[in-house]
Amino acid sequence: MTAKKKEKQRQMMTNVSVHRCVCHKRTSLGPLSFHSNVNGRLITLSDGGRRATRDESSFRHGLVFSARPVQIQEKLRLRVERSTKNLHGSLRVGFANVLPEETTLPSMAVPDLTNSSSLYAAAILHEDTCYPGSETEFWIDRYARLWTRSSDGTKSFQPTALNIHGPIWAMIDIYGQTSAVMLLGSKKKDRLYTYRSCPALKHNKHTDDNNYIYKDINKETLKRLNKPMSMQIHESYNTGTEAFDSEDCVVCRSEKPNTLLSCGHKCACTPFAMKIILV
């Protein structure tokens, strides 16, 4: 390996360490958000870098990347937040072996990036699966196959030429009728544990009780959880949601709900339940 390649590898690994999780959980994959400095010219980030919105003046220029490299078999979950019926085409999801900072962003991932180099791979999602509220999982396996799973459970894969032994970044093209998406987190299973991405980018230690408090908690969600249970159930019924039957924490949408709240429901993970109680 030449000195230049060694230096590039060192820079890549430095980039990995910058995004290590600071909550010190053994099963944490680290925080997951969109890259703040490398995205299409019509993209705006919000919600701590987890929501990406493309200006609807064009169906293109909606490329975004993950802020950190992802792992093999790390399944990223993405929700469509907004779409328009005036345009054709839909979301593209995939991965890149190239540092986002070293990528010259074209207007589209497919075919601009995928046809130009084997270091990029993306799958085109069908328009019928990309409607507001729909969720998609995508990941790369140890055979360099790009997998996708839609809201109805349908799975598909395509082979890629990606190098799974080097750093890999998630790549999403908010294209066509899809104009806004939210990163819901990621998880990776092995024989003993389920590893999950951290729900917050910043953690602040509470000096009184030695617990971690998250300052970027969604205020609307917190307000909803603090309402009387009868009102929450009424709102859930009216909106067609099933918040209290969810397998995930209703706040972070990534950890398992494991703490009983004063209302008598177990719908939040421990860190966010503590935040709710202390507010």
PDB file of C-alpha atoms in Angstrom:
ATOM      1  CA  MET A   1       0.000   0.000   0.000  1.00  0.00           C
ATOM      2  CA  THR A   2       1.414   3.380  -1.013  1.00  0.00           C
ATOM      3  CA  ALA A   3       1.869   6.228   1.441  1.00  0.00           C
ATOM      4  CA  LYS A   4      -0.919   8.177  -0.274  1.00  0.00           C
ATOM      5  CA  LYS A   5      -3.389   5.321   0.137  1.00  0.00           C
ATOM      6  CA  LYS A   6      -2.377   4.843   3.770  1.00  0.00           C
ATOM      7  CA  GLU A   7      -2.985   8.520   4.452  1.00  0.00           C
ATOM      8  CA  LYS A   8      -6.418   8.372   2.817  1.00  0.00           C
ATOM      9  CA  GLN A   9      -7.295   5.289   4.897  1.00  0.00           C
ATOM     10  CA  ARG A  10      -6.172   7.117   8.044  1.00  0.00           C
ATOM     11  CA  GLN A  11      -8.378  10.080   7.178  1.00  0.00           C
ATOM     12  CA  MET A  12     -11.340   7.780   6.613  1.00  0.00           C
ATOM     13  CA  MET A  13     -10.892   6.128   9.993  1.00  0.00           C
ATOM     14  CA  THR A  14     -10.493   9.535  11.620  1.00  0.00           C
ATOM     15  CA  ASN A  15     -13.816  10.466  10.109  1.00  0.00           C
ATOM     16  CA  VAL A  16     -15.330   7.337  11.693  1.00  0.00           C
ATOM     17  CA  SER A  17     -14.056   8.237  15.150  1.00  0.00           C
ATOM     18  CA  VAL A  18     -15.548  11.718  14.975  1.00  0.00           C
ATOM     19  CA  HIS A  19     -19.036  10.208  14.897  1.00  0.00           C
ATOM     20  CA  ARG A  20     -18.623   7.637  17.659  1.00  0.00           C
ATOM     21  CA  CYS A  21     -21.510   7.534  20.085  1.00  0.00           C
ATOM     22  CA  VAL A  22     -20.894   9.213  23.427  1.00  0.00           C
ATOM     23  CA  CYS A  23     -23.675   7.452  25.329  1.00  0.00           C
ATOM     24  CA  HIS A  24     -21.233   4.586  26.000  1.00  0.00           C
ATOM     25  CA  LYS A  25     -23.764   1.839  25.297  1.00  0.00           C
ATOM     26  CA  ARG A  26     -22.142  -1.405  24.275  1.00  0.00           C
ATOM     27  CA  THR A  27     -24.883  -2.038  21.737  1.00  0.00           C
ATOM     28  CA  SER A  28     -24.810   1.417  20.143  1.00  0.00           C
ATOM     29  CA  LEU A  29     -23.899   1.830  16.490  1.00  0.00           C
ATOM     30  CA  GLY A  30     -23.361   5.567  16.964  1.00  0.00           C
ATOM     31  CA  PRO A  31     -25.558   8.525  15.974  1.00  0.00           C
ATOM     32  CA  LEU A  32     -27.057   8.479  12.500  1.00  0.00           C
ATOM     33  CA  SER A  33     -27.845  11.625  10.528  1.00  0.00           C
ATOM     34  CA  PHE A  34     -27.343  13.143   7.104  1.00  0.00           C
ATOM     35  CA  HIS A  35     -24.002  14.710   6.217  1.00  0.00           C
ATOM     36  CA  SER A  36     -24.310  18.426   6.985  1.00  0.00           C
ATOM     37  CA  ASN A  37     -21.804  19.679   4.385  1.00  0.00           C
ATOM     38  CA  VAL A  38     -22.330  17.407   1.386  1.00  0.00           C
ATOM     39  CA  ASN A  39     -25.783  17.392  -0.180  1.00  0.00           C
ATOM     40  CA  GLY A  40     -27.632  18.455  -3.316  1.00  0.00           C
ATOM     41  CA  ARG A  41     -28.092  22.171  -3.900  1.00  0.00           C
ATOM     42  CA  LEU A  42     -31.879  21.975  -3.344  1.00  0.00           C
ATOM     43  CA  ILE A  43     -31.588  20.090  -0.022  1.00  0.00           C
ATOM     44  CA  THR A  44     -32.367  21.547   3.408  1.00  0.00           C
ATOM     45  CA  LEU A  45     -31.665  19.593   6.609  1.00  0.00           C
ATOM     46  CA  SER A  46     -33.654  19.829   9.852  1.00  0.00           C
ATOM     47  CA  ASP A  47     -34.518  17.846  13.017  1.00  0.00           C
ATOM     48  CA  GLY A  48     -30.884  17.477  14.024  1.00  0.00           C
ATOM     49  CA  GLY A  49     -29.823  16.511  10.521  1.00  0.00           C
ATOM     50  CA  ARG A  50     -32.215  13.569  10.337  1.00  0.00           C
ATOM     51  CA  ARG A  51     -34.806  15.162   8.046  1.00  0.00           C
ATOM     52  CA  ALA A  52     -33.854  16.090   4.477  1.00  0.00           C
ATOM     53  CA  THR A  53     -36.160  18.165   2.268  1.00  0.00           C
ATOM     54  CA  ARG A  54     -35.736  18.897  -1.428  1.00  0.00           C
ATOM     55  CA  ASP A  55     -37.148  22.091  -2.900  1.00  0.00           C
ATOM     56  CA  GLU A  56     -39.918  21.050  -5.291  1.00  0.00           C
ATOM     57  CA  SER A  57     -38.799  23.483  -7.996  1.00  0.00           C
ATOM     58  CA  SER A  58     -36.971  20.507  -9.528  1.00  0.00           C
ATOM     59  CA  PHE A  59     -37.132  16.712  -9.337  1.00  0.00           C
ATOM     60  CA  ARG A  60     -33.310  16.575  -9.182  1.00  0.00           C
ATOM     61  CA  HIS A  61     -30.437  17.856  -6.987  1.00  0.00           C
ATOM     62  CA  GLY A  62     -31.589  15.886  -3.957  1.00  0.00           C
ATOM     63  CA  LEU A  63     -28.511  13.810  -3.108  1.00  0.00           C
ATOM     64  CA  VAL A  64     -27.633  13.254   0.565  1.00  0.00           C
ATOM     65  CA  PHE A  65     -25.141  11.007   2.378  1.00  0.00           C
ATOM     66  CA  SER A  66     -24.861   9.610   5.886  1.00  0.00           C
ATOM     67  CA  ALA A  67     -22.664  11.617   8.221  1.00  0.00           C
ATOM     68  CA  ARG A  68     -20.724   8.492   9.204  1.00  0.00           C
ATOM     69  CA  PRO A  69     -19.803   5.229   7.488  1.00  0.00           C
ATOM     70  CA  VAL A  70     -22.286   2.415   8.025  1.00  0.00           C
ATOM     71  CA  GLN A  71     -21.574  -1.214   8.815  1.00  0.00           C
ATOM     72  CA  ILE A  72     -22.205  -4.352   6.814  1.00  0.00           C
ATOM     73  CA  GLN A  73     -25.707  -5.652   7.660  1.00  0.00           C
ATOM     74  CA  GLU A  74     -26.592  -2.352   9.359  1.00  0.00           C
ATOM     75  CA  LYS A  75     -30.210  -1.853   8.278  1.00  0.00           C
ATOM     76  CA  LEU A  76     -31.104   1.812   7.810  1.00  0.00           C
ATOM     77  CA  ARG A  77     -34.756   2.797   8.177  1.00  0.00           C
ATOM     78  CA  LEU A  78     -36.128   5.701   6.184  1.00  0.00           C
ATOM     79  CA  ARG A  79     -39.590   7.269   6.156  1.00  0.00           C
ATOM     80  CA  VAL A  80     -41.064   9.337   3.322  1.00  0.00           C
ATOM     81  CA  GLU A  81     -42.301  12.589   4.868  1.00  0.00           C
ATOM     82  CA  ARG A  82     -43.601  14.392   1.805  1.00  0.00           C
ATOM     83  CA  SER A  83     -44.248  13.749  -1.877  1.00  0.00           C
ATOM     84  CA  THR A  84     -45.876  15.405  -4.863  1.00  0.00           C
ATOM     85  CA  LYS A  85     -48.045  13.862  -7.574  1.00  0.00           C
ATOM     86  CA  ASN A  86     -46.873  16.340 -10.182  1.00  0.00           C
ATOM     87  CA  LEU A  87     -43.597  14.469 -10.806  1.00  0.00           C
ATOM     88  CA  HIS A  88     -42.596  10.962 -11.860  1.00  0.00           C
ATOM     89  CA  GLY A  89     -39.948   8.710 -10.348  1.00  0.00           C
ATOM     90  CA  SER A  90     -39.195   8.136  -6.688  1.00  0.00           C
ATOM     91  CA  LEU A  91     -36.535   7.584  -4.068  1.00  0.00           C
ATOM     92  CA  ARG A  92     -33.147   5.992  -4.790  1.00  0.00           C
ATOM     93  CA  VAL A  93     -31.179   4.417  -1.944  1.00  0.00           C
ATOM     94  CA  GLY A  94     -27.690   2.964  -1.954  1.00  0.00           C
ATOM     95  CA  PHE A  95     -24.100   3.161  -0.779  1.00  0.00           C
ATOM     96  CA  ALA A  96     -20.748   4.670  -1.729  1.00  0.00           C
ATOM     97  CA  ASN A  97     -17.129   3.689  -1.124  1.00  0.00           C
ATOM     98  CA  VAL A  98     -16.036   7.311  -1.595  1.00  0.00           C
ATOM     99  CA  LEU A  99     -15.834   9.958   1.110  1.00  0.00           C
ATOM    100  CA  PRO A 100     -18.824  12.306   0.683  1.00  0.00           C
ATOM    101  CA  GLU A 101     -16.390  15.244   0.798  1.00  0.00           C
ATOM    102  CA  GLU A 102     -14.572  13.805  -2.222  1.00  0.00           C
ATOM    103  CA  THR A 103     -17.725  13.305  -4.283  1.00  0.00           C
ATOM    104  CA  THR A 104     -18.537  15.806  -7.010  1.00  0.00           C
ATOM    105  CA  LEU A 105     -22.306  15.903  -6.712  1.00  0.00           C
ATOM    106  CA  PRO A 106     -24.236  15.443  -9.950  1.00  0.00           C
ATOM    107  CA  SER A 107     -27.954  16.171 -10.216  1.00  0.00           C
ATOM    108  CA  MET A 108     -28.915  12.479  -9.855  1.00  0.00           C
ATOM    109  CA  ALA A 109     -27.472   9.331  -8.310  1.00  0.00           C
ATOM    110  CA  VAL A 110     -28.819   7.142 -11.132  1.00  0.00           C
ATOM    111  CA  PRO A 111     -27.304   7.075 -13.695  1.00  0.00           C
ATOM    112  CA  ASP A 112     -24.833   9.925 -13.023  1.00  0.00           C
ATOM    113  CA  LEU A 113     -22.950   8.302 -10.142  1.00  0.00           C
ATOM    114  CA  THR A 114     -23.748   4.621 -10.567  1.00  0.00           C
ATOM    115  CA  ASN A 115     -22.698   4.529 -14.231  1.00  0.00           C
ATOM    116  CA  SER A 116     -19.550   6.571 -13.678  1.00  0.00           C
ATOM    117  CA  SER A 117     -17.884   4.323 -11.103  1.00  0.00           C
ATOM    118  CA  SER A 118     -18.227   0.944  -9.392  1.00  0.00           C
ATOM    119  CA  LEU A 119     -17.682   2.805  -6.108  1.00  0.00           C
ATOM    120  CA  TYR A 120     -21.367   3.845  -6.096  1.00  0.00           C
ATOM    121  CA  ALA A 121     -24.469   1.636  -6.093  1.00  0.00           C
ATOM    122  CA  ALA A 122     -28.144   2.544  -5.800  1.00  0.00           C
ATOM    123  CA  ALA A 123     -31.538   0.876  -6.067  1.00  0.00           C
ATOM    124  CA  ILE A 124     -34.572   2.594  -7.582  1.00  0.00           C
ATOM    125  CA  LEU A 125     -37.664   2.241  -5.391  1.00  0.00           C
ATOM    126  CA  HIS A 126     -41.043   1.851  -7.046  1.00  0.00           C
ATOM    127  CA  GLU A 127     -43.335   4.873  -6.932  1.00  0.00           C
ATOM    128  CA  ASP A 128     -46.122   2.824  -5.325  1.00  0.00           C
ATOM    129  CA  THR A 129     -43.952   2.194  -2.252  1.00  0.00           C
ATOM    130  CA  CYS A 130     -42.895   5.835  -1.778  1.00  0.00           C
ATOM    131  CA  TYR A 131     -45.902   7.641  -0.342  1.00  0.00           C
ATOM    132  CA  PRO A 132     -46.013   9.865   2.785  1.00  0.00           C
ATOM    133  CA  GLY A 133     -45.696   7.651   5.853  1.00  0.00           C
ATOM    134  CA  SER A 134     -44.186   4.699   3.995  1.00  0.00           C
ATOM    135  CA  GLU A 135     -40.963   3.256   5.390  1.00  0.00           C
ATOM    136  CA  THR A 136     -38.039   1.579   3.672  1.00  0.00           C
ATOM    137  CA  GLU A 137     -35.132  -0.422   5.054  1.00  0.00           C
ATOM    138  CA  PHE A 138     -31.931  -0.804   3.065  1.00  0.00           C
ATOM    139  CA  TRP A 139     -28.571  -2.384   3.775  1.00  0.00           C
ATOM    140  CA  ILE A 140     -25.486  -3.945   2.237  1.00  0.00           C
ATOM    141  CA  ASP A 141     -24.640  -7.553   3.090  1.00  0.00           C
ATOM    142  CA  ARG A 142     -21.313  -9.393   3.284  1.00  0.00           C
ATOM    143  CA  TYR A 143     -21.645 -10.435  -0.353  1.00  0.00           C
ATOM    144  CA  ALA A 144     -21.884  -6.761  -1.426  1.00  0.00           C
ATOM    145  CA  ARG A 145     -25.556  -7.147  -2.289  1.00  0.00           C
ATOM    146  CA  LEU A 146     -27.773  -4.097  -1.879  1.00  0.00           C
ATOM    147  CA  TRP A 147     -31.032  -5.041  -0.152  1.00  0.00           C
ATOM    148  CA  THR A 148     -34.248  -3.038   0.182  1.00  0.00           C
ATOM    149  CA  ARG A 149     -37.442  -3.800   2.100  1.00  0.00           C
ATOM    150  CA  SER A 150     -40.632  -1.762   1.634  1.00  0.00           C
ATOM    151  CA  SER A 151     -43.468  -1.069   4.081  1.00  0.00           C
ATOM    152  CA  ASP A 152     -45.416  -4.116   2.907  1.00  0.00           C
ATOM    153  CA  GLY A 153     -42.446  -6.370   3.711  1.00  0.00           C
ATOM    154  CA  THR A 154     -41.383  -6.971   0.117  1.00  0.00           C
ATOM    155  CA  LYS A 155     -37.626  -7.524  -0.116  1.00  0.00           C
ATOM    156  CA  SER A 156     -35.357  -7.350  -3.129  1.00  0.00           C
ATOM    157  CA  PHE A 157     -31.632  -7.197  -3.780  1.00  0.00           C
ATOM    158  CA  GLN A 158     -29.161  -6.413  -6.510  1.00  0.00           C
ATOM    159  CA  PRO A 159     -25.450  -7.281  -6.751  1.00  0.00           C
ATOM    160  CA  THR A 160     -22.909  -4.462  -6.537  1.00  0.00           C
ATOM    161  CA  ALA A 161     -19.150  -4.054  -7.002  1.00  0.00           C
ATOM    162  CA  LEU A 162     -18.711  -2.188  -3.700  1.00  0.00           C
ATOM    163  CA  ASN A 163     -15.695  -2.980  -1.541  1.00  0.00           C
ATOM    164  CA  ILE A 164     -17.177  -4.207   1.731  1.00  0.00           C
ATOM    165  CA  HIS A 165     -13.750  -4.217   3.415  1.00  0.00           C
ATOM    166  CA  GLY A 166     -13.467  -0.437   3.259  1.00  0.00           C
ATOM    167  CA  PRO A 167     -15.629   2.353   4.704  1.00  0.00           C
ATOM    168  CA  ILE A 168     -19.099   2.622   3.171  1.00  0.00           C
ATOM    169  CA  TRP A 169     -21.464   5.587   3.369  1.00  0.00           C
ATOM    170  CA  ALA A 170     -25.215   5.464   2.856  1.00  0.00           C
ATOM    171  CA  MET A 171     -26.369   7.435  -0.182  1.00  0.00           C
ATOM    172  CA  ILE A 172     -29.946   8.636  -0.741  1.00  0.00           C
ATOM    173  CA  ASP A 173     -31.333  10.507  -3.726  1.00  0.00           C
ATOM    174  CA  ILE A 174     -34.546  12.363  -2.819  1.00  0.00           C
ATOM    175  CA  TYR A 175     -35.751  12.220  -6.379  1.00  0.00           C
ATOM    176  CA  GLY A 176     -38.910  12.752  -8.409  1.00  0.00           C
ATOM    177  CA  GLN A 177     -42.165  12.703  -6.486  1.00  0.00           C
ATOM    178  CA  THR A 178     -40.375  12.218  -3.142  1.00  0.00           C
ATOM    179  CA  SER A 179     -39.484  15.590  -1.643  1.00  0.00           C
ATOM    180  CA  ALA A 180     -38.745  14.908   2.050  1.00  0.00           C
ATOM    181  CA  VAL A 181     -37.469  11.930   4.067  1.00  0.00           C
ATOM    182  CA  MET A 182     -36.645  11.211   7.701  1.00  0.00           C
ATOM    183  CA  LEU A 183     -33.871   8.921   8.961  1.00  0.00           C
ATOM    184  CA  LEU A 184     -35.513   6.805  11.668  1.00  0.00           C
ATOM    185  CA  GLY A 185     -32.333   5.038  12.750  1.00  0.00           C
ATOM    186  CA  SER A 186     -30.627   1.734  12.071  1.00  0.00           C
ATOM    187  CA  LYS A 187     -30.044  -1.654  13.620  1.00  0.00           C
ATOM    188  CA  LYS A 188     -27.781  -4.641  13.196  1.00  0.00           C
ATOM    189  CA  LYS A 189     -28.365  -8.083  14.668  1.00  0.00           C
ATOM    190  CA  ASP A 190     -25.904 -10.783  15.606  1.00  0.00           C
ATOM    191  CA  ARG A 191     -26.320 -13.995  17.575  1.00  0.00           C
ATOM    192  CA  LEU A 192     -26.394 -12.297  20.974  1.00  0.00           C
ATOM    193  CA  TYR A 193     -27.363  -8.648  20.583  1.00  0.00           C
ATOM    194  CA  THR A 194     -29.301  -6.191  18.477  1.00  0.00           C
ATOM    195  CA  TYR A 195     -27.174  -3.101  17.915  1.00  0.00           C
ATOM    196  CA  ARG A 196     -28.988   0.184  17.253  1.00  0.00           C
ATOM    197  CA  SER A 197     -28.018   3.667  16.189  1.00  0.00           C
ATOM    198  CA  CYS A 198     -28.069   6.325  18.869  1.00  0.00           C
ATOM    199  CA  PRO A 199     -31.211   8.538  18.779  1.00  0.00           C
ATOM    200  CA  ALA A 200     -29.326  11.765  19.516  1.00  0.00           C
ATOM    201  CA  LEU A 201     -26.250  13.485  18.113  1.00  0.00           C
ATOM    202  CA  LYS A 202     -25.461  15.278  21.357  1.00  0.00           C
ATOM    203  CA  HIS A 203     -25.703  13.994  24.913  1.00  0.00           C
ATOM    204  CA  ASN A 204     -25.475  16.103  28.046  1.00  0.00           C
ATOM    205  CA  LYS A 205     -24.770  14.458  31.372  1.00  0.00           C
ATOM    206  CA  HIS A 206     -27.079  15.432  34.231  1.00  0.00           C
ATOM    207  CA  THR A 207     -24.829  16.191  37.194  1.00  0.00           C
ATOM    208  CA  ASP A 208     -27.461  15.594  39.877  1.00  0.00           C
ATOM    209  CA  ASP A 209     -28.558  12.046  39.120  1.00  0.00           C
ATOM    210  CA  ASN A 210     -25.742  10.977  36.794  1.00  0.00           C
ATOM    211  CA  ASN A 211     -28.216  10.268  33.988  1.00  0.00           C
ATOM    212  CA  TYR A 212     -28.057  11.302  30.357  1.00  0.00           C
ATOM    213  CA  ILE A 213     -30.564  13.903  29.210  1.00  0.00           C
ATOM    214  CA  TYR A 214     -31.259  14.531  25.566  1.00  0.00           C
ATOM    215  CA  LYS A 215     -31.813  18.160  24.644  1.00  0.00           C
ATOM    216  CA  ASP A 216     -32.929  17.544  21.087  1.00  0.00           C
ATOM    217  CA  ILE A 217     -36.109  15.678  22.062  1.00  0.00           C
ATOM    218  CA  ASN A 218     -39.015  16.487  19.765  1.00  0.00           C
ATOM    219  CA  LYS A 219     -41.198  19.017  21.645  1.00  0.00           C
ATOM    220  CA  GLU A 220     -44.400  17.989  19.898  1.00  0.00           C
ATOM    221  CA  THR A 221     -43.877  14.362  20.866  1.00  0.00           C
ATOM    222  CA  LEU A 222     -43.109  15.359  24.454  1.00  0.00           C
ATOM    223  CA  LYS A 223     -46.257  17.508  24.588  1.00  0.00           C
ATOM    224  CA  ARG A 224     -48.315  14.604  23.268  1.00  0.00           C
ATOM    225  CA  LEU A 225     -46.915  12.162  25.816  1.00  0.00           C
ATOM    226  CA  ASN A 226     -47.676  14.542  28.697  1.00  0.00           C
ATOM    227  CA  LYS A 227     -51.382  14.783  27.758  1.00  0.00           C
ATOM    228  CA  PRO A 228     -53.981  12.703  29.628  1.00  0.00           C
ATOM    229  CA  MET A 229     -54.071   9.160  28.319  1.00  0.00           C
ATOM    230  CA  SER A 230     -57.708   9.448  27.203  1.00  0.00           C
ATOM    231  CA  MET A 231     -56.783  12.422  25.001  1.00  0.00           C
ATOM    232  CA  GLN A 232     -53.769  10.587  23.558  1.00  0.00           C
ATOM    233  CA  ILE A 233     -55.902   7.584  22.646  1.00  0.00           C
ATOM    234  CA  HIS A 234     -58.532   9.862  21.089  1.00  0.00           C
ATOM    235  CA  GLU A 235     -55.875  11.628  18.973  1.00  0.00           C
ATOM    236  CA  SER A 236     -54.307   8.322  18.006  1.00  0.00           C
ATOM    237  CA  TYR A 237     -57.704   7.019  16.887  1.00  0.00           C
ATOM    238  CA  ASN A 238     -58.452  10.157  14.870  1.00  0.00           C
ATOM    239  CA  THR A 239     -55.090  10.101  13.087  1.00  0.00           C
ATOM    240  CA  GLY A 240     -55.172   6.373  12.430  1.00  0.00           C
ATOM    241  CA  THR A 241     -51.910   5.778  14.312  1.00  0.00           C
ATOM    242  CA  GLU A 242     -51.138   2.957  16.712  1.00  0.00           C
ATOM    243  CA  ALA A 243     -48.604   4.697  18.913  1.00  0.00           C
ATOM    244  CA  PHE A 244     -49.107   2.487  21.926  1.00  0.00           C
ATOM    245  CA  ASP A 245     -48.818  -0.793  20.089  1.00  0.00           C
ATOM    246  CA  SER A 246     -45.505   0.204  18.525  1.00  0.00           C
ATOM    247  CA  GLU A 247     -42.483  -2.027  18.928  1.00  0.00           C
ATOM    248  CA  ASP A 248     -40.241   1.054  19.167  1.00  0.00           C
ATOM    249  CA  CYS A 249     -40.008   4.011  21.541  1.00  0.00           C
ATOM    250  CA  VAL A 250     -42.583   6.610  20.433  1.00  0.00           C
ATOM    251  CA  VAL A 251     -39.956   9.369  20.817  1.00  0.00           C
ATOM    252  CA  CYS A 252     -36.727   8.117  19.220  1.00  0.00           C
ATOM    253  CA  ARG A 253     -38.331   5.369  17.070  1.00  0.00           C
ATOM    254  CA  SER A 254     -35.215   3.218  17.399  1.00  0.00           C
ATOM    255  CA  GLU A 255     -34.874   1.828  20.945  1.00  0.00           C
ATOM    256  CA  LYS A 256     -37.293  -0.632  22.528  1.00  0.00           C
ATOM    257  CA  PRO A 257     -39.905   0.798  24.968  1.00  0.00           C
ATOM    258  CA  ASN A 258     -38.819  -0.569  28.351  1.00  0.00           C
ATOM    259  CA  THR A 259     -39.876   2.007  30.972  1.00  0.00           C
ATOM    260  CA  LEU A 260     -43.303   2.291  32.619  1.00  0.00           C
ATOM    261  CA  LEU A 261     -44.565   5.907  32.655  1.00  0.00           C
ATOM    262  CA  SER A 262     -46.865   7.396  35.275  1.00  0.00           C
ATOM    263  CA  CYS A 263     -49.783   6.990  32.860  1.00  0.00           C
ATOM    264  CA  GLY A 264     -49.342   3.236  33.087  1.00  0.00           C
ATOM    265  CA  HIS A 265     -48.041   2.691  29.555  1.00  0.00           C
ATOM    266  CA  LYS A 266     -44.673   1.334  28.511  1.00  0.00           C
ATOM    267  CA  CYS A 267     -44.100   3.329  25.320  1.00  0.00           C
ATOM    268  CA  ALA A 268     -40.666   4.986  25.730  1.00  0.00           C
ATOM    269  CA  CYS A 269     -37.072   3.842  26.133  1.00  0.00           C
ATOM    270  CA  THR A 270     -35.267   4.601  29.405  1.00  0.00           C
ATOM    271  CA  PRO A 271     -33.270   7.720  28.329  1.00  0.00           C
ATOM    272  CA  PHE A 272     -36.294   9.509  26.865  1.00  0.00           C
ATOM    273  CA  ALA A 273     -38.645   8.341  29.634  1.00  0.00           C
ATOM    274  CA  MET A 274     -36.273   9.975  32.133  1.00  0.00           C
ATOM    275  CA  LYS A 275     -36.390  13.174  30.097  1.00  0.00           C
ATOM    276  CA  ILE A 276     -40.202  13.101  30.102  1.00  0.00           C
ATOM    277  CA  ILE A 277     -40.346  12.536  33.863  1.00  0.00           C
ATOM    278  CA  LEU A 278     -37.855  15.316  34.644  1.00  0.00           C
ATOM    279  CA  VAL A 279     -39.525  17.972  32.487  1.00  0.00           C
TER     280      VAL A 279
END
